[in-house]
Coordinates of C-alpha atoms and ligand atoms in Angstrom, one line a residue:
X1 CA 103.1 96.6 -12.9
X2 CA 103.3 93.2 -11.3
X3 CA 106.7 93.7 -8.6
X4 CA 107.2 97.1 -7.5
X5 CA 111.6 95.4 -6.4
X6 CA 114.2 98.3 -8.2
X7 CA 113.5 97.1 -11.7
X8 CA 109.9 97.3 -12.2
X9 CA 109.1 100.1 -10.7
X10 CA 111.9 102.3 -12.2
X11 CA 110.4 100.8 -14.9
X12 CA 106.7 102.2 -14.3
X13 CA 107.5 105.3 -13.6
X14 CA 109.9 105.5 -17.0
X15 CA 106.9 104.5 -18.7
X16 CA 105.0 107.7 -16.1
X17 CA 107.8 110.1 -17.2
X18 CA 106.9 109.6 -20.4
X19 CA 103.0 110.3 -20.5
X20 CA 101.2 106.9 -20.2
X21 CA 98.7 106.4 -16.3
X22 CA 100.3 103.6 -15.0
X23 CA 99.3 101.5 -11.9
X24 CA 101.6 99.3 -9.7
X25 CA 101.1 96.1 -7.2
X26 CA 102.7 94.2 -4.6
X27 CA 102.9 92.6 -2.5
X28 CA 103.9 94.4 0.1
X29 CA 102.5 96.8 0.9
X30 CA 105.5 98.9 2.1
X31 CA 106.8 99.0 -1.4
X32 CA 103.4 99.9 -2.9
X33 CA 102.6 102.7 -1.2
X34 CA 106.2 103.7 -1.9
X35 CA 105.8 104.2 -5.7
X36 CA 103.7 106.7 -6.1
X37 CA 105.6 109.1 -3.4
X38 CA 108.8 108.8 -5.5
X39 CA 106.6 109.7 -9.4
X40 CA 107.2 113.1 -11.3
X41 CA 105.7 115.5 -10.4
X42 CA 102.7 115.5 -13.0
X43 CA 102.8 112.6 -14.0
X44 CA 99.5 110.3 -13.0
X45 CA 101.0 106.9 -11.2
X46 CA 98.8 104.6 -8.2
X47 CA 99.6 102.1 -6.0
X48 CA 97.3 99.5 -5.6
X49 CA 96.8 97.3 -2.8
X50 CA 95.2 93.9 -4.7
X51 CA 95.1 93.1 -8.2
X52 CA 91.6 92.9 -8.1
X53 CA 91.7 96.1 -7.7
X54 CA 94.5 96.3 -10.5
X55 CA 92.7 95.4 -13.1
X56 CA 89.6 96.8 -12.1
X57 CA 90.8 99.8 -13.8
X58 CA 92.7 99.0 -16.5
X59 CA 91.6 99.4 -20.8
X60 CA 90.7 97.0 -21.9
X61 CA 92.7 94.5 -23.4
X62 CA 94.6 95.0 -20.6
X63 CA 98.3 95.4 -21.2
X64 CA 99.6 93.9 -17.9
X65 CA 103.5 94.0 -16.8
X66 CA 105.4 91.7 -14.3
X67 CA 108.8 91.9 -13.3
X68 CA 109.1 89.6 -10.5
X69 CA 112.3 86.9 -10.0
X70 CA 112.0 84.0 -12.2
X71 CA 110.3 80.7 -11.9
X72 CA 107.4 79.9 -9.6
X73 CA 107.0 83.9 -9.3
X74 CA 105.3 84.2 -12.6
X75 CA 103.4 81.3 -12.5
X76 CA 102.1 81.9 -9.3
X77 CA 101.2 85.2 -10.7
X78 CA 99.3 84.3 -13.7
X79 CA 97.0 82.0 -12.6
X80 CA 96.1 84.8 -9.8
X81 CA 95.1 86.9 -12.7
X82 CA 93.2 84.6 -14.5
X83 CA 89.9 85.0 -13.0
X84 CA 90.6 88.7 -13.0
X85 CA 91.7 89.4 -16.6
X86 CA 89.5 88.6 -19.5
X87 CA 90.4 86.6 -24.2
X88 CA 92.3 89.5 -25.3
X89 CA 94.8 91.4 -22.3
X90 CA 97.7 91.3 -22.6
X91 CA 100.3 89.6 -20.3
X92 CA 104.3 90.4 -20.0
X93 CA 106.8 88.9 -18.2
X94 CA 109.7 90.8 -18.2
X95 CA 112.2 89.6 -15.9
X96 CA 115.0 86.3 -16.9
X97 CA 112.7 83.4 -17.5
X98 CA 113.7 81.2 -18.6
X99 CA 112.6 80.6 -22.2
X100 CA 111.5 77.1 -21.7
X101 CA 109.0 78.9 -18.7
X102 CA 107.9 80.2 -21.5
X103 CA 107.0 78.3 -23.9
X104 CA 105.0 76.4 -21.9
X105 CA 104.0 79.3 -20.7
X106 CA 102.4 81.3 -23.8
X107 CA 101.1 78.0 -24.8
X108 CA 99.0 77.7 -22.1
X109 CA 97.0 81.1 -21.5
X110 CA 96.6 80.7 -25.9
X111 CA 94.5 77.8 -25.0
X112 CA 92.3 80.6 -22.8
X113 CA 92.5 83.0 -25.7
X114 CA 95.5 85.7 -23.4
X115 CA 98.7 86.6 -24.8
X116 CA 101.2 85.8 -23.0
X117 CA 104.5 88.3 -23.4
X118 CA 108.3 87.1 -22.5
X119 CA 109.8 90.2 -22.7
X120 CA 113.8 90.8 -21.5
X121 CA 114.9 93.8 -20.2
X122 CA 118.4 95.3 -20.0
X123 CA 120.1 98.0 -17.9
X124 CA 119.2 97.5 -14.8
X125 CA 118.0 100.2 -12.3
X126 CA 119.1 103.7 -14.5
X127 CA 118.4 101.9 -17.4
X128 CA 114.6 100.3 -15.9
X129 CA 114.2 104.0 -14.7
X130 CA 115.9 106.2 -17.6
X131 CA 116.0 104.2 -20.6
X132 CA 116.4 100.6 -21.3
X133 CA 117.0 97.7 -23.9
X134 CA 113.6 95.4 -24.7
X135 CA 113.4 92.4 -25.8
X136 CA 110.3 91.9 -26.7
X137 CA 109.6 88.5 -28.9
X138 CA 106.1 85.8 -30.1
X139 CA 102.5 87.5 -30.6
X140 CA 102.5 90.1 -33.5
X141 CA 99.1 91.3 -32.3
X142 CA 100.8 91.9 -28.2
X143 CA 103.5 93.4 -29.6
X144 CA 101.3 95.9 -31.6
X145 CA 99.6 96.8 -28.7
X146 CA 102.4 98.0 -26.4
X147 CA 104.7 98.7 -28.6
X148 CA 104.0 102.6 -28.7
X149 CA 104.5 102.7 -25.1
X150 CA 108.0 100.0 -25.7
X151 CA 109.0 102.4 -27.4
X152 CA 108.4 105.6 -25.4
X153 CA 110.7 104.4 -22.7
X154 CA 113.9 101.9 -24.7
X155 CA 116.8 103.5 -24.8
X156 CA 116.8 105.8 -27.9
X157 CA 120.1 106.3 -30.3
X158 CA 120.5 108.0 -32.6
X159 CA 116.4 108.7 -32.3
X160 CA 115.8 105.1 -32.8
X161 CA 114.7 103.3 -29.4
X162 CA 116.5 100.0 -28.7
X163 CA 113.6 97.9 -29.1
X164 CA 112.0 95.6 -31.0
X165 CA 109.5 92.5 -31.9
X166 CA 112.7 89.7 -31.8
X167 CA 111.4 86.8 -32.6
X168 CA 108.1 84.0 -32.1
X169 CA 107.2 82.1 -29.3
X170 CA 110.0 83.3 -26.3
X171 CA 112.9 84.1 -28.7
X172 CA 112.8 87.4 -26.9
X173 CA 113.7 86.0 -23.2
X174 CA 116.4 83.9 -25.2
X175 CA 117.9 86.8 -27.3
X176 CA 118.1 88.2 -22.8
X177 CA 119.7 84.2 -22.1
X178 CA 122.2 84.9 -25.4
X179 CA 122.7 88.8 -23.9
X180 CA 123.2 87.1 -20.6
X181 CA 126.0 85.0 -21.7
X182 CA 128.1 87.1 -23.5
X183 CA 127.8 89.6 -20.7
X184 CA 129.2 86.9 -18.4
X185 CA 132.1 86.5 -20.6
X186 CA 132.2 90.7 -21.0
X187 CA 132.7 90.6 -17.5
X188 CA 135.1 87.8 -16.9
X189 CA 137.6 89.3 -20.4
X190 CA 137.8 93.0 -17.7
X191 CA 138.5 91.2 -15.3
X192 CA 141.3 88.5 -15.9
X193 CA 143.1 92.1 -17.5
X194 CA 142.3 94.2 -14.2
X195 CA 144.3 91.2 -13.3
X196 CA 147.0 91.4 -16.2
X197 CA 147.5 94.6 -15.5
X198 CA 148.1 94.8 -11.1
X199 CA 148.9 91.8 -10.7
X200 CA 150.9 90.8 -13.3
X201 CA 152.6 94.5 -14.2
X202 CA 151.9 96.2 -11.2
X203 CA 149.5 98.8 -11.3
X204 CA 148.3 100.6 -8.8
X205 CA 144.1 101.3 -8.4
X206 CA 145.4 105.0 -10.1
X207 CA 146.6 104.1 -12.9
X208 CA 143.4 101.1 -13.6
X209 CA 141.2 103.9 -13.6
X210 CA 143.0 105.5 -16.6
X211 CA 144.1 102.9 -18.4
X212 CA 140.3 102.2 -17.5
X213 CA 138.7 105.9 -18.3
X214 CA 141.0 106.1 -21.7
X215 CA 140.0 102.6 -23.0
X216 CA 136.3 103.8 -22.8
X217 CA 137.3 107.6 -24.8
X218 CA 138.6 104.8 -28.4
X219 CA 137.0 101.8 -29.3
X220 CA 136.9 99.8 -25.6
X221 CA 134.5 103.0 -25.4
X222 CA 131.3 100.6 -23.7
X223 CA 129.0 99.8 -20.8
X224 CA 130.9 98.1 -18.7
X225 CA 134.0 99.8 -19.5
X226 CA 133.1 102.8 -18.8
X227 CA 131.9 101.2 -15.1
X228 CA 135.4 99.4 -14.4
X229 CA 137.2 102.9 -14.5
X230 CA 134.7 103.8 -11.9
X231 CA 135.6 101.1 -9.2
X232 CA 139.2 101.8 -9.2
X233 CA 138.1 104.8 -7.9
X234 CA 136.1 103.8 -5.4
X235 CA 136.6 104.4 -0.9
X236 CA 135.8 102.2 0.9
X237 CA 133.7 103.9 3.7
X238 CA 134.7 101.5 6.0
X239 CA 138.6 101.6 5.9
X240 CA 141.4 104.0 4.0
X241 CA 141.3 101.8 1.4
X242 CA 140.3 101.2 -2.2
X243 CA 136.6 99.0 -2.0
X244 CA 137.9 97.0 -4.9
X245 CA 140.0 94.9 -2.5
X246 CA 137.8 94.9 0.1
X247 CA 135.0 92.6 -1.9
X248 CA 135.9 88.6 -1.7
X249 CA 137.0 87.5 -4.8
X250 CA 133.9 84.9 -5.0
X251 CA 130.8 85.5 -7.9
X252 CA 127.5 84.7 -7.5
X253 CA 125.6 84.1 -10.4
X254 CA 121.4 83.4 -10.8
X255 CA 121.7 81.4 -14.2
X256 CA 121.2 83.4 -17.1
X257 CA 125.2 82.3 -18.0
X258 CA 124.4 78.7 -17.4
X259 CA 121.8 78.4 -19.3
X260 CA 122.9 79.6 -22.8
X261 CA 126.1 77.4 -22.5
X262 CA 123.4 74.8 -21.6
X263 CA 121.4 75.4 -24.3
X264 CA 124.1 75.9 -26.2
X265 CA 125.6 72.2 -26.0
X266 CA 122.0 72.2 -26.9
X267 CA 122.1 73.0 -29.7
X268 CA 125.7 72.0 -31.1
X269 CA 126.8 76.0 -31.4
X270 CA 130.7 76.1 -30.2
X271 CA 130.8 79.3 -27.4
X272 CA 133.4 78.6 -24.8
X273 CA 133.8 81.8 -24.0
X274 CA 130.7 82.2 -22.7
X275 CA 131.3 78.7 -21.1
X276 CA 134.9 78.9 -19.1
X277 CA 132.8 82.8 -17.5
X278 CA 130.6 80.6 -16.2
X279 CA 133.5 78.4 -15.4
X280 CA 135.4 80.4 -14.2
X281 CA 133.0 82.5 -11.5
X282 CA 132.6 78.1 -10.3
X283 CA 135.8 78.1 -9.7
X284 CA 136.1 81.8 -7.6
X285 CA 132.5 79.8 -6.0
X286 CA 136.2 77.5 -4.0
X287 CA 137.6 80.0 -2.0
X288 CA 138.3 77.5 0.5
X289 CA 139.3 74.9 -2.2
X290 CA 141.8 78.0 -3.9
X291 CA 143.9 78.8 -0.8
X292 CA 144.7 74.9 0.3
X293 CA 146.3 75.2 -3.2
X294 CA 148.1 77.6 -3.4
X295 CA 150.1 76.7 -0.4
X296 CA 150.1 73.3 -2.6
X297 CA 151.3 75.3 -6.2
X298 CA 152.9 78.5 -4.8
X299 CA 153.1 80.8 -8.7
X300 CA 155.9 82.6 -9.5
X301 CA 155.4 86.5 -8.2
X302 CA 157.8 88.2 -10.8
X303 CA 156.0 90.9 -12.2
X304 CA 155.8 90.8 -16.2
X305 CA 158.6 92.8 -17.8
X306 CA 157.4 94.3 -21.0
X307 CA 158.1 97.9 -21.0
X308 CA 154.2 99.6 -19.1
X309 CA 153.3 100.7 -21.8
X310 CA 153.4 98.4 -24.6
X311 CA 151.6 96.3 -22.2
X312 CA 148.8 98.4 -21.5
X313 CA 148.6 98.7 -25.1
X314 CA 149.1 94.6 -25.3
X315 CA 146.1 94.0 -23.2
X316 CA 143.6 96.9 -25.1
X317 CA 143.6 94.6 -28.4
X318 CA 143.3 91.7 -26.8
X319 CA 140.2 92.6 -24.3
X320 CA 139.1 94.1 -27.8
X321 CA 140.2 90.7 -29.3
X322 CA 138.4 88.6 -27.2
X323 CA 135.3 90.8 -26.8
X324 CA 134.7 91.2 -30.5
X325 CA 134.7 86.0 -30.0
X326 CA 132.0 86.4 -27.4
X327 CA 130.0 88.6 -28.9
X328 CA 130.5 86.6 -32.3
X329 CA 130.0 83.6 -30.2
X330 CA 126.5 84.6 -28.5
X331 CA 125.0 85.8 -32.1
X332 CA 126.2 82.8 -33.9
X333 CA 124.2 80.9 -30.7
X334 CA 121.0 83.0 -32.5
X335 CA 121.7 82.5 -35.7
X336 CA 121.0 78.9 -35.3
X337 CA 118.6 79.1 -32.3
X338 CA 116.1 81.2 -34.7
X339 CA 115.6 78.2 -37.1
X340 CA 116.6 74.9 -35.5
X341 CA 114.3 76.4 -32.4
X342 CA 112.0 78.1 -35.6
X343 CA 113.2 81.3 -33.0
X344 CA 113.0 83.5 -35.9
X345 CA 115.1 85.9 -35.0
X346 CA 116.1 89.0 -36.8
X347 CA 119.6 89.3 -36.2
X348 CA 120.2 92.8 -37.6
X349 CA 117.0 93.6 -35.0
X350 CA 118.8 91.9 -31.9
X351 CA 122.2 93.4 -32.6
X352 CA 120.1 97.0 -33.4
X353 CA 118.5 96.1 -30.0
X354 CA 122.1 95.5 -27.7
X355 CA 123.4 99.6 -29.3
X356 CA 122.3 101.2 -26.5
X357 CA 120.1 100.6 -22.7
X358 CA 121.6 97.1 -22.2
X359 CA 124.8 96.1 -20.2
X360 CA 126.7 95.1 -23.6
X361 CA 126.2 98.5 -25.3
X362 CA 129.4 99.0 -26.7
X363 CA 130.9 101.1 -29.4
X364 CA 131.8 98.1 -31.1
X365 CA 127.4 97.3 -32.4
X366 CA 127.0 99.6 -34.5
X367 CA 129.5 97.8 -37.0
X368 CA 128.5 94.1 -36.1
X369 CA 124.8 95.7 -37.1
X370 CA 126.7 96.5 -39.8
X371 CA 127.5 93.0 -41.3
X372 CA 124.0 92.0 -40.7
X373 CA 122.4 95.0 -41.9
X374 CA 124.5 93.4 -45.2
X375 CA 123.3 89.8 -44.7
X376 CA 121.1 88.9 -42.5
X377 CA 121.5 85.1 -42.5
X378 CA 124.9 85.3 -41.3
X379 CA 125.4 82.7 -39.3
X380 CA 129.1 84.1 -37.5
X381 CA 130.4 87.2 -37.2
X382 CA 134.0 86.4 -37.8
X383 CA 132.9 85.8 -41.6
X384 CA 132.1 89.7 -42.0
X385 CA 135.1 92.0 -43.5
X386 CA 134.7 94.8 -41.8
X387 CA 134.8 91.9 -38.4
X388 CA 137.9 90.1 -40.1
X389 CA 140.0 93.4 -40.2
X390 CA 139.6 93.5 -36.6
X391 CA 140.2 90.4 -35.0
X392 CA 143.7 91.2 -37.9
X393 CA 144.8 94.6 -36.3
X394 CA 144.3 92.6 -33.1
X395 CA 145.7 89.1 -32.9
X396 CA 149.3 89.7 -32.1
X397 CA 148.8 91.6 -28.5
X398 CA 146.1 88.8 -28.0
X399 CA 149.5 86.6 -28.4
X400 CA 151.2 88.2 -26.6
X401 CA 149.7 88.7 -23.8
X402 CA 148.2 85.0 -23.9
X403 CA 151.9 83.8 -23.4
X404 CA 152.7 86.1 -21.1
X405 CA 149.2 84.9 -19.4
X406 CA 150.8 81.3 -19.2
X407 CA 154.3 82.2 -18.5
X408 CA 153.4 84.3 -15.4
X409 CA 150.9 81.6 -14.8
X410 CA 148.4 84.5 -14.4
X411 CA 145.4 82.5 -15.1
X412 CA 143.4 83.7 -18.2
X413 CA 141.7 81.2 -18.9
X414 CA 138.1 83.6 -21.2
X415 CA 141.0 84.5 -23.1
X416 CA 142.9 82.0 -24.0
X417 CA 139.9 80.1 -25.0
X418 CA 138.9 83.4 -27.5
X419 CA 142.1 83.0 -28.9
X420 CA 141.0 79.1 -29.4
X421 CA 138.3 79.2 -30.7
X422 CA 139.1 82.1 -33.5
X423 CA 142.5 79.2 -34.0
X424 CA 140.5 76.5 -34.5
X425 CA 137.4 78.3 -36.7
X426 CA 139.4 79.8 -38.7
X427 CA 142.0 76.4 -39.4
X428 CA 140.9 74.5 -42.7
X429 CA 142.4 71.1 -41.3
X430 CA 142.2 70.0 -37.9
X431 CA 143.3 67.0 -36.5
X432 CA 139.6 65.4 -36.3
X433 CA 140.6 63.3 -38.9
X434 CA 142.5 61.7 -36.1
X435 CA 139.6 61.5 -33.7
X436 CA 137.9 60.1 -36.7
X437 CA 140.3 57.5 -37.1
X438 CA 140.1 56.3 -33.6
X439 CA 136.4 56.4 -33.0
X440 CA 136.2 53.7 -36.0
X441 CA 139.1 51.9 -34.5
X442 CA 137.3 51.1 -30.8
X443 CA 133.2 51.7 -31.7
X444 CA 133.2 51.0 -35.6
X445 CA 130.8 54.9 -35.7
X446 CA 132.9 55.0 -39.4
X447 CA 134.5 58.4 -41.4
X448 CA 133.9 60.3 -44.4
X449 CA 137.3 60.4 -46.6
X450 CA 138.5 63.5 -48.2
X451 CA 139.1 62.1 -52.0
X452 CA 135.4 59.6 -52.6
X453 CA 132.0 60.2 -50.6
X454 CA 130.3 57.8 -48.7
X455 CA 130.9 56.4 -45.0
X456 CA 133.2 54.6 -44.3
X457 CA 134.9 52.1 -42.4
X458 CA 137.9 50.0 -41.0
X459 CA 138.5 46.5 -39.3
X460 CA 142.0 48.0 -37.5
X461 CA 144.9 46.2 -37.8
X462 CA 146.0 45.6 -33.3
X463 CA 149.9 45.3 -33.2
Ligands
6PG1 C1 120.9 93.6 -16.7 C2 121.6 91.9 -16.5 C3 120.8 91.7 -15.2 C4 120.8 90.7 -15.3 C5 122.3 90.2 -14.2 C6 122.4 89.0 -14.5 O1 121.0 92.8 -17.7 O2 120.4 94.6 -17.2 O3 122.2 90.7 -17.1 O4 119.0 91.6 -16.2 O5 119.8 89.8 -14.3 O6 123.2 91.1 -14.4 O7 122.9 88.8 -12.8 P1 124.3 87.0 -12.0 O8 125.2 87.9 -12.3 O9 123.4 87.3 -11.0 O10 123.7 86.1 -13.3

């Protein structure tokens, strides 16, 4: 393992716990020396001071994984490894690299006879140590060499490891990128639900804990709902308040959500909930401007009048509804990328790998898995009958919450865009006939007719 930061160190120790002999290297000597003392007694874990020392001790074909920041550090590691490795060796990038970088590296190293594999790893520190969700792609031959190791360390659901070969080329990193896009969207939706319940309906942190904890026992059960419940109870160690109330409302991002949106635009796949989640992080960052604007546009402050229990149920329904919509958008993007980018992404396996270990694991995944098992070529989850039942059952609550958010000036952009996506996707007729007329009017862009085949243009009369 090259790179012994939080993820690299924990992933490596996890491998050692499963009986593999491992060696770790980091540019930072302190991290290397801390590695061996963190190992479980009886496991074989070595920290080495040079890459050369590491490479010379590995059995061939060498299996070398890196977990370093995306971008130049990955290229630097590859360049320093090249004089040390030989044909047939396998280099794995387990970080959040952009898939186009991974494609470039696959081709570059193929020319030198080295297998390069882009592999998404999800689950944060705890996941890496005890069972992450692992998303490898690319070279099948290389995968067969590392498969036993990956299956041993991955999270297990019903005894099945949360790892599978997820397609050609840079598919592993592509799937992880979209995983992160969905992650951004769900986090935004949960934050909007919190705002509606807290600012809108006046729930305290203790009440919020109870609501999220109860939700986590039902059909919203998921990693993100679970940690959200816990967040409301965390005390601040500097003031008598809860920590959540002391955290500045400005979000950062490392870019994977934005990349998801950028590539969806290129593919022409609509993923507005994910786009909105990216935009909302950007809007949150404009704190100074928001403070200025709040003085110019004072907000209505009255609490939402719906009885509390009823409103909590409606917010539950809205969150479930919109969460399904953002999975549907991300999975539609993966379906399209599998075809248009020739990644050949096996959709049933993607959903299966996300069932455990990763940040977006949820009790909803088995329903999605059934949908893709029944129809691996499903272009959108919304076309599945079981998913349709869920969406229909939660539609009324979603509309009630959307209306309340608008009436009470509480921003719920991801929720509203999920509902708009749904209403658009299920509309047999859209007003786009008019838009096509406008395009043809000013730009002779042509249009199609509903009653005849062909392409038409009209000399529109200007009054
Ligand atoms: C995971 C996570 C992780 C990811 C951040 C996104 O699956 O464990 O997706 O890999 O990098 O959660 O980080 P930002 O919110 O900083 O973009």
